[in-house]
Short mmCIF file of C-alpha atoms in Angstrom, two decimals:
data_model
loop_
_atom_site.label_atom_id
_atom_site.label_comp_id
_atom_site.label_asym_id
_atom_site.label_seq_id
_atom_site.Cartn_x
_atom_site.Cartn_y
_atom_site.Cartn_z
CA MET A 797 8.50 60.25 16.58
CA THR A 798 11.43 57.90 16.17
CA SER A 799 10.32 56.03 19.31
CA SER A 800 6.95 55.42 17.88
CA ILE A 801 8.27 54.05 14.66
CA ILE A 802 10.54 51.64 16.45
CA LYS A 803 7.70 50.46 18.70
CA PHE A 804 5.60 49.99 15.65
CA LEU A 805 8.21 48.01 13.73
CA SER A 806 8.90 45.89 16.70
CA THR A 807 5.26 45.03 17.11
CA ALA A 808 4.81 44.23 13.44
CA ALA A 809 7.80 41.94 13.46
CA PHE A 810 6.46 40.05 16.55
CA VAL A 811 3.06 39.55 14.81
CA VAL A 812 4.71 38.33 11.56
CA GLY A 813 7.02 35.93 13.51
CA PHE A 814 4.06 34.62 15.65
CA SER A 815 1.88 34.10 12.52
CA THR A 816 4.87 32.27 10.80
CA LEU A 817 5.40 29.89 13.83
CA ALA A 818 1.53 29.32 14.10
CA ASN A 819 1.37 28.31 10.37
CA ALA A 820 4.72 26.32 10.28
CA GLN A 821 4.43 22.59 9.56
CA ALA A 822 6.01 20.15 11.86
CA THR A 823 8.23 17.25 10.72
CA ARG A 824 6.32 15.12 13.17
CA THR A 825 2.71 15.40 14.09
CA TRP A 826 0.58 13.24 16.43
CA VAL A 827 -3.00 11.90 16.42
CA SER A 828 -4.94 10.46 19.22
CA GLY A 829 -8.33 8.84 19.79
CA VAL A 830 -9.18 11.65 22.17
CA GLY A 831 -7.42 14.57 20.12
CA ASP A 832 -8.98 17.47 18.32
CA ASP A 833 -8.20 18.64 14.71
CA VAL A 834 -8.11 22.21 15.83
CA ASN A 835 -5.00 21.36 17.92
CA PRO A 836 -1.57 21.77 16.49
CA CYS A 837 -1.01 18.14 16.30
CA SER A 838 1.85 18.15 18.84
CA ARG A 839 2.65 15.50 21.11
CA THR A 840 0.81 17.30 24.07
CA ALA A 841 -2.07 18.54 21.75
CA PRO A 842 -2.60 15.98 19.22
CA CYS A 843 -5.15 15.95 16.29
CA LYS A 844 -8.12 13.63 16.10
CA THR A 845 -7.70 12.27 12.49
CA PHE A 846 -5.07 11.73 9.77
CA ALA A 847 -6.88 14.23 7.58
CA GLY A 848 -6.47 16.85 10.21
CA ALA A 849 -2.88 16.09 10.72
CA ILE A 850 -1.55 16.04 7.19
CA SER A 851 -2.05 19.75 6.62
CA LYS A 852 0.05 20.50 9.57
CA THR A 853 2.86 18.05 8.68
CA ALA A 854 5.70 19.00 6.45
CA THR A 855 6.61 17.28 3.34
CA GLY A 856 8.60 14.25 4.08
CA GLY A 857 7.47 14.25 7.59
CA GLU A 858 5.60 11.69 9.79
CA ILE A 859 2.11 11.36 11.33
CA SER A 860 2.47 9.13 14.43
CA VAL A 861 -0.31 7.56 16.35
CA LEU A 862 -0.25 8.37 20.11
CA ASP A 863 -2.87 5.77 21.24
CA PRO A 864 -5.53 3.31 19.90
CA GLY A 865 -8.18 4.74 17.81
CA GLY A 866 -9.84 5.10 14.43
CA PHE A 867 -8.29 8.05 12.56
CA GLY A 868 -10.40 8.34 9.43
CA THR A 869 -9.65 8.15 5.68
CA LEU A 870 -6.80 10.12 4.19
CA THR A 871 -5.96 11.66 0.74
CA ILE A 872 -2.17 11.91 0.50
CA THR A 873 -0.90 14.53 -1.88
CA LYS A 874 2.72 14.78 -0.72
CA SER A 875 5.59 12.68 0.54
CA ILE A 876 4.68 11.46 4.08
CA THR A 877 4.83 8.53 6.52
CA VAL A 878 1.76 7.36 8.43
CA ASN A 879 3.09 5.42 11.35
CA GLY A 880 0.93 3.38 13.87
CA ASP A 881 4.01 1.97 15.75
CA GLY A 882 3.19 0.48 19.17
CA THR A 883 -0.61 0.84 19.11
CA LEU A 884 -3.71 0.11 17.15
CA ALA A 885 -4.07 2.67 14.35
CA GLY A 886 -7.48 1.89 12.74
CA VAL A 887 -9.07 3.20 9.63
CA LEU A 888 -12.97 2.40 9.18
CA SER A 889 -13.65 3.20 5.51
CA ALA A 890 -17.27 1.87 5.22
CA SER A 891 -18.98 3.26 2.09
CA ALA A 892 -15.81 5.30 1.33
CA PRO A 893 -14.02 5.13 -2.12
CA GLN A 894 -10.84 4.28 -0.34
CA ALA A 895 -9.26 4.29 3.08
CA PHE A 896 -5.97 6.00 1.57
CA LEU A 897 -5.79 7.64 -1.76
CA VAL A 898 -2.15 8.37 -2.97
CA ASN A 899 -2.48 11.20 -5.50
CA ILE A 900 0.77 13.32 -5.57
CA THR A 901 1.00 15.55 -8.60
CA THR A 902 4.05 17.51 -7.72
CA ASN A 903 7.77 16.44 -7.06
CA LEU A 904 6.79 13.07 -8.81
CA THR A 905 10.45 11.94 -9.01
CA THR A 906 11.18 12.33 -5.27
CA ASP A 907 7.86 11.57 -3.51
CA LYS A 908 7.61 8.63 -1.18
CA VAL A 909 4.78 7.37 0.84
CA VAL A 910 5.07 4.91 3.73
CA ILE A 911 1.84 3.43 5.61
CA ARG A 912 3.05 1.38 8.49
CA ASN A 913 1.27 -0.54 11.27
CA VAL A 914 -2.32 0.39 10.30
CA SER A 915 -5.43 -1.65 10.17
CA ILE A 916 -7.97 -0.90 7.43
CA ASN A 917 -11.57 -2.08 7.57
CA GLY A 918 -14.10 -1.45 4.80
CA ALA A 919 -16.93 -3.05 6.75
CA GLY A 920 -18.15 -4.69 3.47
CA THR A 921 -19.09 -1.28 1.82
CA GLY A 922 -15.72 0.43 1.45
CA THR A 923 -14.29 0.29 -2.06
CA ASP A 924 -10.46 0.16 -1.93
CA GLY A 925 -8.04 -0.09 0.92
CA VAL A 926 -5.18 1.91 -0.70
CA ARG A 927 -5.61 3.39 -4.03
CA ILE A 928 -2.56 4.79 -5.96
CA ILE A 929 -3.24 7.03 -8.93
CA ASP A 930 -0.03 9.09 -8.64
CA GLY A 931 2.94 8.42 -6.53
CA THR A 932 6.54 7.28 -7.32
CA GLU A 933 7.12 5.11 -4.43
CA VAL A 934 4.53 3.60 -1.92
CA ILE A 935 5.47 1.20 0.89
CA LEU A 936 2.93 -0.78 2.95
CA ASP A 937 4.55 -2.25 6.04
CA ASN A 938 2.71 -4.39 8.45
CA VAL A 939 -0.82 -3.41 7.18
CA THR A 940 -4.02 -5.41 7.55
CA ILE A 941 -6.79 -4.79 4.92
CA SER A 942 -10.27 -6.40 4.94
CA GLY A 943 -14.02 -5.96 3.88
CA LEU A 944 -13.88 -4.16 0.65
CA THR A 945 -15.96 -4.27 -2.52
CA ASP A 946 -12.93 -3.81 -4.81
CA ALA A 947 -9.17 -3.99 -4.11
CA GLY A 948 -7.16 -4.15 -1.05
CA VAL A 949 -4.44 -2.38 -2.90
CA ASP A 950 -5.14 -0.79 -6.33
CA CYS A 951 -2.11 0.75 -8.17
CA ALA A 952 -3.44 2.34 -11.50
CA GLN A 953 -1.08 5.04 -12.72
CA SER A 954 0.24 6.79 -15.79
CA GLN A 955 3.84 6.73 -14.89
CA SER A 956 6.49 4.39 -13.77
CA SER A 957 6.31 3.66 -9.99
CA SER A 958 7.51 1.48 -7.19
CA LEU A 959 5.31 -0.62 -4.96
CA PHE A 960 6.54 -2.45 -1.83
CA LEU A 961 4.38 -4.70 0.42
CA HIS A 962 6.04 -6.12 3.61
CA ASP A 963 4.02 -8.09 5.94
CA VAL A 964 0.62 -7.36 4.58
CA ARG A 965 -2.53 -9.21 5.11
CA ILE A 966 -5.66 -8.81 2.93
CA SER A 967 -9.10 -10.58 3.28
CA LYS A 968 -12.54 -10.48 1.98
CA ALA A 969 -12.37 -8.09 -1.06
CA PHE A 970 -12.84 -8.45 -4.96
CA VAL A 971 -9.12 -8.59 -5.69
CA GLY A 972 -6.07 -8.47 -3.22
CA VAL A 973 -3.62 -6.38 -5.21
CA ARG A 974 -4.08 -5.06 -8.71
CA THR A 975 -1.35 -3.42 -10.69
CA GLN A 976 -1.39 -1.45 -14.02
CA SER A 977 0.16 1.61 -15.71
CA THR A 978 -0.45 3.34 -18.99
CA VAL A 979 3.11 4.67 -19.07
CA GLY A 980 6.20 2.94 -17.86
CA THR A 981 6.13 -0.06 -15.35
CA VAL A 982 4.90 -0.71 -11.83
CA ALA A 983 8.01 -2.37 -10.30
CA GLY A 984 8.81 -3.44 -6.81
CA ALA A 985 8.74 -6.45 -4.30
CA PHE A 986 6.30 -8.18 -2.02
CA ARG A 987 7.49 -10.09 1.01
CA ASN A 988 5.43 -12.02 3.63
CA VAL A 989 2.10 -11.25 2.13
CA ALA A 990 -1.09 -13.29 2.70
CA ILE A 991 -4.30 -12.88 0.59
CA ASN A 992 -7.38 -14.96 1.23
CA GLY A 993 -11.05 -14.98 0.39
CA MET A 994 -10.98 -12.68 -2.78
CA THR A 995 -13.99 -12.87 -5.07
CA SER A 996 -11.49 -12.87 -8.05
CA HIS A 997 -7.58 -12.88 -7.95
CA GLY A 998 -5.20 -12.69 -5.05
CA VAL A 999 -2.71 -10.69 -7.18
CA GLU A 1000 -3.58 -9.45 -10.60
CA CYS A 1001 -0.98 -7.76 -12.75
CA VAL A 1002 -3.14 -6.18 -15.44
CA ASN A 1003 -0.28 -4.79 -17.52
CA ASN A 1004 3.17 -3.30 -17.52
CA THR A 1005 4.33 -4.75 -14.25
CA SER A 1006 7.66 -6.25 -13.07
CA MET A 1007 7.52 -7.74 -9.59
CA VAL A 1008 9.48 -10.00 -7.39
CA ILE A 1009 7.20 -11.84 -4.80
CA ARG A 1010 8.61 -13.92 -1.99
CA ASN A 1011 6.67 -15.71 0.76
CA LEU A 1012 3.26 -15.06 -0.68
CA GLU A 1013 0.28 -17.06 0.53
CA THR A 1014 -2.88 -17.02 -1.51
CA THR A 1015 -5.75 -19.08 -0.22
CA LYS A 1016 -9.44 -19.66 -1.24
CA ASN A 1017 -9.68 -17.06 -3.77
CA GLY A 1018 -12.41 -17.24 -6.44
CA GLY A 1019 -10.02 -16.61 -9.35
CA SER A 1020 -6.23 -17.07 -9.49
CA GLY A 1021 -3.75 -16.88 -6.67
CA VAL A 1022 -1.51 -14.94 -8.94
CA ARG A 1023 -2.60 -13.80 -12.47
CA SER A 1024 -0.77 -11.97 -15.22
CA SER A 1025 -3.50 -10.51 -17.40
CA GLY A 1026 -1.71 -8.30 -20.03
CA ALA A 1027 1.27 -7.22 -21.96
CA GLY A 1028 4.43 -6.23 -20.29
CA VAL A 1029 3.91 -8.46 -17.16
CA ASP A 1030 6.99 -10.25 -15.71
CA VAL A 1031 6.47 -11.57 -12.29
CA SER A 1032 8.84 -13.87 -10.36
CA VAL A 1033 7.35 -15.76 -7.36
CA LEU A 1034 9.70 -17.54 -4.85
CA ASP A 1035 9.02 -19.65 -1.76
CA SER A 1036 5.36 -19.13 -2.07
CA THR A 1037 2.13 -21.22 -1.71
CA ALA A 1038 -1.19 -21.16 -3.57
CA SER A 1039 -3.88 -23.30 -2.25
CA GLY A 1040 -7.76 -23.75 -2.57
CA ASN A 1041 -7.88 -21.13 -5.48
CA ASN A 1042 -9.51 -21.74 -8.79
CA ILE A 1043 -6.11 -21.47 -10.48
CA GLY A 1044 -2.88 -21.23 -8.44
CA PHE A 1045 -0.68 -19.49 -10.95
CA ASP A 1046 -2.26 -17.99 -14.22
CA GLY A 1047 -0.06 -16.61 -16.85
CA ALA A 1048 -3.06 -15.59 -19.10
CA ALA A 1049 -0.62 -12.99 -20.75
CA GLY A 1050 2.77 -11.96 -20.04
CA ILE A 1051 4.68 -14.40 -17.91
CA ILE A 1052 4.87 -15.73 -14.35
CA ARG A 1053 8.14 -17.39 -13.10
CA ILE A 1054 7.91 -19.66 -10.24
CA THR A 1055 10.58 -21.43 -7.97
CA ASN A 1056 10.28 -23.34 -4.73
CA CYS A 1057 6.49 -22.78 -4.83
CA GLY A 1058 3.62 -25.08 -3.64
CA MET A 1059 0.27 -25.59 -5.41
CA PHE A 1060 -2.35 -27.52 -3.33
CA TYR A 1061 -6.07 -28.04 -3.44
CA ASN A 1062 -6.65 -25.65 -6.38
CA ASN A 1063 -9.08 -26.56 -9.16
CA THR A 1064 -6.12 -26.16 -11.41
CA ASN A 1065 -2.55 -25.80 -10.22
CA LEU A 1066 -1.27 -23.63 -13.06
CA ALA A 1067 -2.26 -22.35 -16.47
CA GLY A 1068 -0.94 -20.36 -19.41
CA SER A 1069 2.63 -18.92 -19.47
CA VAL A 1070 4.03 -20.19 -16.18
CA ALA A 1071 7.60 -20.96 -16.29
CA THR A 1072 9.62 -22.86 -13.60
CA GLY A 1073 12.86 -22.53 -12.04
CA GLY A 1074 12.52 -26.02 -10.64
CA ASN A 1075 11.91 -27.36 -7.05
CA ASN A 1076 8.13 -26.61 -7.14
CA LYS A 1077 5.56 -29.03 -5.47
CA SER A 1078 2.03 -29.55 -6.79
CA ALA A 1079 -0.53 -31.98 -5.30
CA SER A 1080 -4.26 -32.58 -4.72
CA ASN A 1081 -5.27 -30.28 -7.53
CA THR A 1082 -8.27 -31.21 -9.68
CA THR A 1083 -6.22 -30.57 -12.73
CA GLN A 1084 -2.48 -30.79 -12.84
CA ASN A 1085 -0.48 -28.87 -15.52
CA VAL A 1086 3.17 -28.67 -16.09
CA PRO A 1087 5.01 -25.42 -16.14
CA ILE A 1088 7.32 -24.31 -18.90
CA ALA A 1089 10.96 -25.54 -18.21
CA ASN A 1090 13.99 -23.44 -17.61
CA GLY A 1091 12.09 -20.27 -16.63
CA MET A 1092 14.94 -19.21 -14.32
CA VAL A 1093 18.70 -19.78 -14.69
CA THR A 1094 20.50 -21.25 -11.72
CA ASN A 1095 23.86 -19.75 -11.08
#
């Protein structure tokens, strides 16, 4: 009798242990163009899509791309890194609302999302490249976005948040980057960002945005290269160029501060509340306006 009980308990423990291991989430998972979402997303048995891998990836973990492929759209509901280092990590979002949706409703003070080395193609029918409706910190690093009917990056939240763009290229959409929040401020920094061929604006800060932008190129956009559209916008732009836009820098509301920036071949070089820190260059614009002096203090 005792032997039977021991054998039963041993078997039960083994089954529970196996089940726990089977359902455990890995810190790093893998996707491959020839993977399968029924796999555990390990290095030797990768998944097929980002969506298939995220449920098997622990909070704070990373989905890595094993070889070139298209890995599908993804809704991100927890802190995670999507990393396409060393290969082509493509997302075709034709007719989709967005390629990546960041919507994290728990752990809002600690969540962090990183999208790195990824190419997003809306094929002219996808809506947004990256849409952020809930997320404390989002970083786009070496990301290419094109062919969308609305925004390359759309940050529209009801909380304070941070947005960082490093080495990002956006082309052929309605607006390149749009930021707004109903509560708190969207803050952060852009570095080495190129935005061209928007129907409207390259960067539009709708409201409640504090941003430092360095090495931005906005070219041939139907609206403004950089536009502040509402209250609570304070944007500083350094070492950047606006060319071939309707308006280079447009401080329609709030304020834009520029220093060491170039404005060339625009219909209007600047308009509204644009303050200068000096050392800007403006030439070959149809209309040439003068920025507000002393917009930045030189120490």
